[in-house]
């Protein structure tokens, strides 16, 4: 078994996603210029405040490792954040299913304080992707699913069931980064993309699969189980 790193450096200095390195460097450059300016103006305490910017950007792009559950049937959350909505909706028509089945949709809202690296909800092959340009409404609003900029994915799980998931840009987000391509096989909890500065991810579960989470529940990407591909035989409480 691999040794778990529980040192203070592991928690204070988590790894950063490579997509964020240039943003951290840019923020550091701006902080250095402003720091130097205010030192020259004779305000050393004010000068120190500018270093909050690169530190904030660093933590926004943090990319800690995640350990998925052993249960092979578990569908995990693709994002850190809070479940903001659970409803029955048709799978987006842009993914080409005919007819578009009505399934359970679990929406996870990410604030600027959450980790923004997104992870695969299950193991499988990406069968279709589709990008939709759009607005930047507050991602917690239900109409953001149809109005906002978004990146859609359809995957075939190992048992053949189809799962759809959608990255949705939010009020502050200005860029969706997709790392997955059609035909690519990805493991559960493997990184498939990220969204910069506040957003949401929707998961459309397979037909007949019900969510095992509640609105308001805190999610950990790649670890929190949101459903099981094999449903229990007993009725839900």
GROMACS .gro file of C-alpha atoms in nm:
model
  237
    1UNK     CA    1   0.000   0.000   0.000
    2UNK     CA    2   0.134   0.345  -0.090
    3UNK     CA    3   0.237   0.564   0.199
    4UNK     CA    4  -0.007   0.851   0.260
    5UNK     CA    5   0.147   1.196   0.280
    6UNK     CA    6   0.011   1.363   0.594
    7UNK     CA    7   0.282   1.627   0.626
    8UNK     CA    8   0.195   1.996   0.668
    9UNK     CA    9   0.351   2.076   0.329
   10UNK     CA   10   0.102   1.843   0.158
   11UNK     CA   11  -0.189   2.049   0.290
   12UNK     CA   12  -0.036   2.397   0.260
   13UNK     CA   13   0.119   2.346  -0.083
   14UNK     CA   14  -0.104   2.112  -0.287
   15UNK     CA   15  -0.004   2.038  -0.647
   16UNK     CA   16  -0.124   2.284  -0.911
   17UNK     CA   17  -0.285   2.185  -1.239
   18UNK     CA   18  -0.060   2.270  -1.534
   19UNK     CA   19  -0.339   2.478  -1.689
   20UNK     CA   20  -0.303   2.721  -1.399
   21UNK     CA   21   0.076   2.765  -1.390
   22UNK     CA   22   0.082   3.065  -1.624
   23UNK     CA   23  -0.199   3.232  -1.428
   24UNK     CA   24  -0.007   3.189  -1.103
   25UNK     CA   25   0.308   3.332  -1.263
   26UNK     CA   26   0.115   3.625  -1.411
   27UNK     CA   27  -0.050   3.701  -1.076
   28UNK     CA   28   0.290   3.682  -0.910
   29UNK     CA   29   0.433   3.927  -1.162
   30UNK     CA   30   0.151   4.175  -1.102
   31UNK     CA   31   0.192   4.140  -0.723
   32UNK     CA   32   0.567   4.200  -0.752
   33UNK     CA   33   0.519   4.518  -0.955
   34UNK     CA   34   0.257   4.658  -0.718
   35UNK     CA   35   0.463   4.555  -0.416
   36UNK     CA   36   0.766   4.738  -0.551
   37UNK     CA   37   0.557   5.046  -0.634
   38UNK     CA   38   0.408   5.076  -0.286
   39UNK     CA   39   0.743   5.011  -0.119
   40UNK     CA   40   0.877   5.305  -0.323
   41UNK     CA   41   0.576   5.514  -0.215
   42UNK     CA   42   0.650   5.432   0.146
   43UNK     CA   43   0.360   5.196   0.223
   44UNK     CA   44   0.521   4.859   0.308
   45UNK     CA   45   0.213   4.714   0.482
   46UNK     CA   46  -0.010   4.790   0.184
   47UNK     CA   47   0.256   4.639  -0.043
   48UNK     CA   48   0.226   4.305   0.136
   49UNK     CA   49  -0.147   4.283   0.065
   50UNK     CA   50  -0.088   4.237  -0.308
   51UNK     CA   51   0.060   3.891  -0.248
   52UNK     CA   52  -0.291   3.770  -0.166
   53UNK     CA   53  -0.357   3.768  -0.543
   54UNK     CA   54  -0.103   3.501  -0.649
   55UNK     CA   55  -0.179   3.294  -0.339
   56UNK     CA   56  -0.551   3.300  -0.426
   57UNK     CA   57  -0.484   3.203  -0.788
   58UNK     CA   58  -0.252   2.924  -0.671
   59UNK     CA   59  -0.520   2.772  -0.450
   60UNK     CA   60  -0.786   2.810  -0.718
   61UNK     CA   61  -0.582   2.589  -0.954
   62UNK     CA   62  -0.486   2.334  -0.688
   63UNK     CA   63  -0.518   1.977  -0.809
   64UNK     CA   64  -0.503   1.728  -0.520
   65UNK     CA   65  -0.504   1.355  -0.586
   66UNK     CA   66  -0.832   1.175  -0.531
   67UNK     CA   67  -0.901   0.811  -0.438
   68UNK     CA   68  -1.219   0.663  -0.592
   69UNK     CA   69  -1.424   0.403  -0.399
   70UNK     CA   70  -1.361   0.032  -0.454
   71UNK     CA   71  -1.724  -0.029  -0.556
   72UNK     CA   72  -1.704  -0.088  -0.933
   73UNK     CA   73  -2.069   0.016  -0.978
   74UNK     CA   74  -2.027   0.353  -0.805
   75UNK     CA   75  -2.081   0.672  -1.004
   76UNK     CA   76  -1.877   0.948  -0.844
   77UNK     CA   77  -1.916   1.324  -0.847
   78UNK     CA   78  -1.729   1.489  -1.136
   79UNK     CA   79  -1.676   1.809  -0.935
   80UNK     CA   80  -1.607   1.950  -0.592
   81UNK     CA   81  -1.888   2.169  -0.463
   82UNK     CA   82  -2.248   2.151  -0.349
   83UNK     CA   83  -2.544   1.968  -0.501
   84UNK     CA   84  -2.765   2.259  -0.606
   85UNK     CA   85  -3.035   2.072  -0.798
   86UNK     CA   86  -3.168   1.719  -0.858
   87UNK     CA   87  -3.435   1.676  -1.122
   88UNK     CA   88  -3.556   1.454  -1.404
   89UNK     CA   89  -3.454   1.599  -1.740
   90UNK     CA   90  -3.398   1.481  -2.098
   91UNK     CA   91  -3.037   1.422  -2.198
   92UNK     CA   92  -2.930   1.728  -2.403
   93UNK     CA   93  -3.028   1.689  -2.767
   94UNK     CA   94  -2.684   1.810  -2.879
   95UNK     CA   95  -2.548   1.468  -2.781
   96UNK     CA   96  -2.740   1.308  -3.066
   97UNK     CA   97  -2.957   1.052  -2.885
   98UNK     CA   98  -3.292   0.987  -3.056
   99UNK     CA   99  -3.511   0.990  -2.862
  100UNK     CA  100  -3.349   1.182  -2.575
  101UNK     CA  101  -3.442   0.980  -2.265
  102UNK     CA  102  -3.558   1.154  -1.949
  103UNK     CA  103  -3.322   1.065  -1.666
  104UNK     CA  104  -3.211   1.192  -1.326
  105UNK     CA  105  -2.982   1.496  -1.344
  106UNK     CA  106  -2.754   1.590  -1.052
  107UNK     CA  107  -2.610   1.943  -1.064
  108UNK     CA  108  -2.297   2.030  -0.865
  109UNK     CA  109  -2.221   2.400  -0.815
  110UNK     CA  110  -1.856   2.505  -0.772
  111UNK     CA  111  -1.772   2.832  -0.600
  112UNK     CA  112  -1.439   3.008  -0.650
  113UNK     CA  113  -1.318   2.835  -0.331
  114UNK     CA  114  -1.362   2.480  -0.465
  115UNK     CA  115  -1.113   2.271  -0.659
  116UNK     CA  116  -1.208   2.323  -1.024
  117UNK     CA  117  -1.049   2.016  -1.183
  118UNK     CA  118  -1.325   1.784  -1.309
  119UNK     CA  119  -1.306   1.405  -1.292
  120UNK     CA  120  -1.478   1.118  -1.472
  121UNK     CA  121  -1.793   0.991  -1.297
  122UNK     CA  122  -1.730   0.634  -1.415
  123UNK     CA  123  -1.492   0.431  -1.625
  124UNK     CA  124  -1.576   0.423  -1.994
  125UNK     CA  125  -1.528   0.555  -2.345
  126UNK     CA  126  -1.617   0.910  -2.451
  127UNK     CA  127  -1.851   0.852  -2.746
  128UNK     CA  128  -1.945   1.214  -2.824
  129UNK     CA  129  -1.848   1.567  -2.724
  130UNK     CA  130  -2.014   1.895  -2.817
  131UNK     CA  131  -1.928   2.256  -2.737
  132UNK     CA  132  -2.201   2.522  -2.709
  133UNK     CA  133  -2.112   2.893  -2.682
  134UNK     CA  134  -2.339   3.098  -2.461
  135UNK     CA  135  -2.388   3.342  -2.176
  136UNK     CA  136  -2.232   3.361  -1.829
  137UNK     CA  137  -2.537   3.360  -1.602
  138UNK     CA  138  -2.503   3.252  -1.241
  139UNK     CA  139  -2.433   2.878  -1.272
  140UNK     CA  140  -2.664   2.795  -0.980
  141UNK     CA  141  -2.967   2.900  -1.188
  142UNK     CA  142  -3.152   2.620  -1.365
  143UNK     CA  143  -3.164   2.812  -1.695
  144UNK     CA  144  -2.783   2.808  -1.703
  145UNK     CA  145  -2.812   2.452  -1.838
  146UNK     CA  146  -2.957   2.592  -2.160
  147UNK     CA  147  -2.823   2.950  -2.178
  148UNK     CA  148  -2.460   2.935  -2.063
  149UNK     CA  149  -2.142   2.836  -2.240
  150UNK     CA  150  -2.100   2.461  -2.191
  151UNK     CA  151  -1.911   2.150  -2.297
  152UNK     CA  152  -2.113   1.830  -2.326
  153UNK     CA  153  -1.993   1.470  -2.306
  154UNK     CA  154  -2.157   1.132  -2.364
  155UNK     CA  155  -1.983   0.821  -2.241
  156UNK     CA  156  -2.043   0.448  -2.253
  157UNK     CA  157  -1.967   0.290  -1.917
  158UNK     CA  158  -1.798  -0.047  -1.888
  159UNK     CA  159  -2.135  -0.222  -1.854
  160UNK     CA  160  -2.275  -0.045  -2.162
  161UNK     CA  161  -2.491   0.211  -1.982
  162UNK     CA  162  -2.471   0.569  -2.106
  163UNK     CA  163  -2.383   0.863  -1.884
  164UNK     CA  164  -2.388   1.226  -1.995
  165UNK     CA  165  -2.216   1.512  -1.816
  166UNK     CA  166  -2.185   1.881  -1.891
  167UNK     CA  167  -1.937   2.150  -1.787
  168UNK     CA  168  -2.121   2.483  -1.754
  169UNK     CA  169  -1.945   2.819  -1.733
  170UNK     CA  170  -2.075   3.050  -1.462
  171UNK     CA  171  -2.096   3.416  -1.371
  172UNK     CA  172  -1.721   3.452  -1.316
  173UNK     CA  173  -1.598   3.165  -1.533
  174UNK     CA  174  -1.457   3.263  -1.869
  175UNK     CA  175  -1.304   2.944  -2.001
  176UNK     CA  176  -1.392   2.576  -2.012
  177UNK     CA  177  -1.090   2.351  -2.059
  178UNK     CA  178  -1.169   2.008  -2.205
  179UNK     CA  179  -0.905   1.735  -2.186
  180UNK     CA  180  -1.116   1.445  -2.317
  181UNK     CA  181  -1.163   1.345  -2.681
  182UNK     CA  182  -1.412   1.125  -2.861
  183UNK     CA  183  -1.303   0.762  -2.862
  184UNK     CA  184  -1.084   0.806  -2.554
  185UNK     CA  185  -1.116   0.559  -2.268
  186UNK     CA  186  -1.082   0.713  -1.925
  187UNK     CA  187  -1.078   0.562  -1.579
  188UNK     CA  188  -1.320   0.661  -1.305
  189UNK     CA  189  -1.196   0.976  -1.126
  190UNK     CA  190  -0.948   1.050  -1.407
  191UNK     CA  191  -0.924   1.419  -1.500
  192UNK     CA  192  -1.130   1.519  -1.804
  193UNK     CA  193  -1.117   1.900  -1.778
  194UNK     CA  194  -1.157   2.209  -1.563
  195UNK     CA  195  -1.347   2.537  -1.556
  196UNK     CA  196  -1.181   2.860  -1.455
  197UNK     CA  197  -1.330   3.073  -1.177
  198UNK     CA  198  -1.673   2.947  -1.068
  199UNK     CA  199  -1.905   2.711  -1.253
  200UNK     CA  200  -2.119   2.397  -1.245
  201UNK     CA  201  -2.119   2.037  -1.369
  202UNK     CA  202  -2.438   1.842  -1.450
  203UNK     CA  203  -2.447   1.461  -1.452
  204UNK     CA  204  -2.723   1.277  -1.639
  205UNK     CA  205  -2.748   0.928  -1.490
  206UNK     CA  206  -2.838   0.621  -1.699
  207UNK     CA  207  -3.204   0.527  -1.735
  208UNK     CA  208  -3.328   0.343  -1.428
  209UNK     CA  209  -3.046   0.473  -1.206
  210UNK     CA  210  -3.150   0.696  -0.918
  211UNK     CA  211  -2.932   0.950  -0.733
  212UNK     CA  212  -2.798   0.864  -0.389
  213UNK     CA  213  -2.731   1.225  -0.283
  214UNK     CA  214  -2.942   1.518  -0.165
  215UNK     CA  215  -2.960   1.888  -0.246
  216UNK     CA  216  -2.715   2.076  -0.024
  217UNK     CA  217  -2.476   1.782   0.011
  218UNK     CA  218  -2.103   1.855  -0.024
  219UNK     CA  219  -1.928   1.674  -0.308
  220UNK     CA  220  -1.566   1.567  -0.351
  221UNK     CA  221  -1.472   1.505  -0.715
  222UNK     CA  222  -1.371   1.148  -0.786
  223UNK     CA  223  -1.468   1.027  -0.439
  224UNK     CA  224  -1.827   1.108  -0.337
  225UNK     CA  225  -2.070   0.843  -0.468
  226UNK     CA  226  -2.373   1.002  -0.634
  227UNK     CA  227  -2.535   0.680  -0.766
  228UNK     CA  228  -2.477   0.312  -0.843
  229UNK     CA  229  -2.502   0.164  -1.190
  230UNK     CA  230  -2.650  -0.155  -1.043
  231UNK     CA  231  -2.961  -0.053  -0.851
  232UNK     CA  232  -3.055  -0.223  -0.524
  233UNK     CA  233  -3.360  -0.450  -0.529
  234UNK     CA  234  -3.521  -0.299  -0.220
  235UNK     CA  235  -3.729   0.021  -0.262
  236UNK     CA  236  -3.583   0.357  -0.167
  237UNK     CA  237  -3.668   0.491   0.179
   0.00000   0.00000   0.00000
